[in-house]
PDB file of C-alpha atoms in Angstrom:
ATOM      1  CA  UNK E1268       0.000   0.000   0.000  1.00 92.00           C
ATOM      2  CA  UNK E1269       1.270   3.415  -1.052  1.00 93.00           C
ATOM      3  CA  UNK E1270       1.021   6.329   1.807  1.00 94.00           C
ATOM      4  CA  UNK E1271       1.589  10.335   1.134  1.00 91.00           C
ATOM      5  CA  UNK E1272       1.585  12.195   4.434  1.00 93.00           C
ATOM      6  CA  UNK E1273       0.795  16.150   3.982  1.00 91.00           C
ATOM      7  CA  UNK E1274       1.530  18.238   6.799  1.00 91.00           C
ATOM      8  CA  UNK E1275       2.968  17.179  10.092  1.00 91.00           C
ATOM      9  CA  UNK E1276       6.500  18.088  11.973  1.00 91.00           C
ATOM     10  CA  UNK E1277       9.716  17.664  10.301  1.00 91.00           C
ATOM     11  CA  UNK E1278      11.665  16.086  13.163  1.00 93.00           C
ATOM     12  CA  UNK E1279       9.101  13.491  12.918  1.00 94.00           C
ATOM     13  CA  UNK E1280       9.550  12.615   9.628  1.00 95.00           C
ATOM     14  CA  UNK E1281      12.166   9.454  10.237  1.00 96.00           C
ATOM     15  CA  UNK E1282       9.436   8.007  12.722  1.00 97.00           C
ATOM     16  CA  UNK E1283       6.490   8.669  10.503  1.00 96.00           C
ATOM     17  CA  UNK E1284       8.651   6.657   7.627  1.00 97.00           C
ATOM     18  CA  UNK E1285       9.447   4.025  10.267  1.00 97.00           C
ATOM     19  CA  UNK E1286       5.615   3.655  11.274  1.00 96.00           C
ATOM     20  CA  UNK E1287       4.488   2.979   8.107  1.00 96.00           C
ATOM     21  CA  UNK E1288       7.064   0.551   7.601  1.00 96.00           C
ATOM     22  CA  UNK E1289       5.664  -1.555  10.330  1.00 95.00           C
ATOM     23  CA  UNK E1290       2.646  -1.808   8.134  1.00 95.00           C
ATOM     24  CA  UNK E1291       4.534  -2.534   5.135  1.00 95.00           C
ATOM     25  CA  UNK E1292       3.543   0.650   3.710  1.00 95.00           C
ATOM     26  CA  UNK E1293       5.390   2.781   1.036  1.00 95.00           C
ATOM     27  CA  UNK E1294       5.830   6.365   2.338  1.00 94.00           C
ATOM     28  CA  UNK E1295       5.825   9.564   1.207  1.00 93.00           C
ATOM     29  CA  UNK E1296       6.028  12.525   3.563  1.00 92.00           C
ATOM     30  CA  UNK E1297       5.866  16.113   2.674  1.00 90.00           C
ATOM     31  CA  UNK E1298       5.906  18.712   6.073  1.00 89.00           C
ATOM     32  CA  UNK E1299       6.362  21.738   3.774  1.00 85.00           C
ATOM     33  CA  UNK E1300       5.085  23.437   0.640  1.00 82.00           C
ATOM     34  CA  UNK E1301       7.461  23.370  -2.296  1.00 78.00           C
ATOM     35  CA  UNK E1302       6.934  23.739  -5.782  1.00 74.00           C
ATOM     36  CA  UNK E1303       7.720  20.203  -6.531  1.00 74.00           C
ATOM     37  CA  UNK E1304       5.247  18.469  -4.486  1.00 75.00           C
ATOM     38  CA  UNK E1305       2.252  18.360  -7.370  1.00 74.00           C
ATOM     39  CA  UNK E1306       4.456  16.077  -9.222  1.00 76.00           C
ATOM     40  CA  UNK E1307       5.716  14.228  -6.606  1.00 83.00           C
ATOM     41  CA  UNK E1308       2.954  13.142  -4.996  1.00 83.00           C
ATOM     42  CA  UNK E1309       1.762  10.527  -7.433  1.00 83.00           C
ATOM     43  CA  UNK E1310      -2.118   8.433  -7.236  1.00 86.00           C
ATOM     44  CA  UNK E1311      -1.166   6.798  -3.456  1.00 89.00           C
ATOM     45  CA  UNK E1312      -3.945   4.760  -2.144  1.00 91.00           C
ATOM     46  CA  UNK E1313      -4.179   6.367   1.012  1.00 93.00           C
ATOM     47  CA  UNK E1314      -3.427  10.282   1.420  1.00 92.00           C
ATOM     48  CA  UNK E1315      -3.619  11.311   4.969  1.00 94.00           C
ATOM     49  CA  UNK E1316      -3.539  15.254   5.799  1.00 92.00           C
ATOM     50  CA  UNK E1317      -2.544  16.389   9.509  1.00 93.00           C
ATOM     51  CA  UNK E1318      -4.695  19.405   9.009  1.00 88.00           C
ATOM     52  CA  UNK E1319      -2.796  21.549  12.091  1.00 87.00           C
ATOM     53  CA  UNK E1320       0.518  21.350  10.773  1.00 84.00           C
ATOM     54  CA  UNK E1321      -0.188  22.479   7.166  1.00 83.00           C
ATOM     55  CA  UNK E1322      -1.668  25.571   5.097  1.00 83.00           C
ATOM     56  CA  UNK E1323      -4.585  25.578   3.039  1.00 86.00           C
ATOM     57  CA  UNK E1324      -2.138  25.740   0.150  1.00 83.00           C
ATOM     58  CA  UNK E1325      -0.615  22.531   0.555  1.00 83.00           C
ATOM     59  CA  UNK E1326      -4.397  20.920   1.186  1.00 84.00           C
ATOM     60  CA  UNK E1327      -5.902  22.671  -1.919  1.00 83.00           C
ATOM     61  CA  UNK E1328      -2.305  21.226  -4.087  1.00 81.00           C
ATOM     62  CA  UNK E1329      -2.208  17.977  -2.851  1.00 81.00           C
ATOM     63  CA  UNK E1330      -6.611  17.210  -3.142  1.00 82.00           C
ATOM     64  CA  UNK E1331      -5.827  17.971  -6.750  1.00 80.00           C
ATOM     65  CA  UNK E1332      -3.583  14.860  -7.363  1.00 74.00           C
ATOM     66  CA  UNK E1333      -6.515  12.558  -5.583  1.00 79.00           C
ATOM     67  CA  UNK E1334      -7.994  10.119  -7.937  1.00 76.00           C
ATOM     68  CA  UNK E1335     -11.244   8.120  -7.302  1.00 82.00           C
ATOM     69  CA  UNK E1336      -9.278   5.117  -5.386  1.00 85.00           C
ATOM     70  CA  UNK E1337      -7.480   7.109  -3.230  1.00 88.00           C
ATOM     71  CA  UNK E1338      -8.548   7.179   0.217  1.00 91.00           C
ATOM     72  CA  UNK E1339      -8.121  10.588   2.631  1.00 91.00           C
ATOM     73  CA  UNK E1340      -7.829  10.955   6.020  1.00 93.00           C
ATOM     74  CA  UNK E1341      -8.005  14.272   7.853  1.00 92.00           C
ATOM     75  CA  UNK E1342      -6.497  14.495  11.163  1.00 94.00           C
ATOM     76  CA  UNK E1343      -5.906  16.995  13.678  1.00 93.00           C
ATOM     77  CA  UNK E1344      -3.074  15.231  15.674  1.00 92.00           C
ATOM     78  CA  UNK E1345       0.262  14.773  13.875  1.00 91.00           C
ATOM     79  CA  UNK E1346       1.421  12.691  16.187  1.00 94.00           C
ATOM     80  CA  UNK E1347       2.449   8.840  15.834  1.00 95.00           C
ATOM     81  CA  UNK E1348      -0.352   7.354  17.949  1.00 95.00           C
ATOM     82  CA  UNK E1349      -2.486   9.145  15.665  1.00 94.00           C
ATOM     83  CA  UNK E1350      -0.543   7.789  12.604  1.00 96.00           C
ATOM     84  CA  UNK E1351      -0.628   4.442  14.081  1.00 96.00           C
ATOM     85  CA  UNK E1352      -4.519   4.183  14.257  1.00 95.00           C
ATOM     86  CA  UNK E1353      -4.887   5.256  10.802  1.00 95.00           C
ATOM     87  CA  UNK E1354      -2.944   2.560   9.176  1.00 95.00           C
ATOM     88  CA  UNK E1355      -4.509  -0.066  12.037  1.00 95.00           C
ATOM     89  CA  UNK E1356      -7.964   0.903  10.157  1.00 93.00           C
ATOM     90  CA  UNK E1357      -7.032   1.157   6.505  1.00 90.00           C
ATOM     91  CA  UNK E1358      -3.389  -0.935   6.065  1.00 82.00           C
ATOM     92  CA  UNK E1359      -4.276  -4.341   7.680  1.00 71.00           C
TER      93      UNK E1359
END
């Protein structure tokens, strides 16, 4: 299963790779807006946003890569318990 994280802390971005790991999950993690993240951010099957660490630029960019399979989650809490219970519901 292919993951794209949008938003969240940079210092957490080694953790958030080694959490979706544990779910054998390819990971893709972007904590910042830059201009290449449209074409970087591919058709993933599940595209989870943690809504207080990002600007509505980044969540307007990234929805417009979502195709019809893709699943989103929106989440308040970028934290790795949080992380953690979205892959327990969606990545086995």
């Amino acid at each position: 299963m292919s993951v794209v994280i949008v938003g969240g802390n940079e210092r957490m971005v080694r953790r958030y790779k080694d959490i979706c790991s544990e779910y054998n999950c390819d990971s893709k993690i972007f904590t910042t807006m830059n201009s290449g993240i449209i074409s970087r951010i591919g058709r993933p099957d599940l595209l989870i946003f943690f809504t207080s660490t990002m600007s509505h630029k980044m969540l307007q960019t990234a929805m417009t890569q979502v195709g019809t399979s893709t699943q989103v989650m929106h989440c308040k809490s970028s934290s790795c318990c949080a992380l953690r219970n979205i892959l327990k519901q969606h990545a086995g």
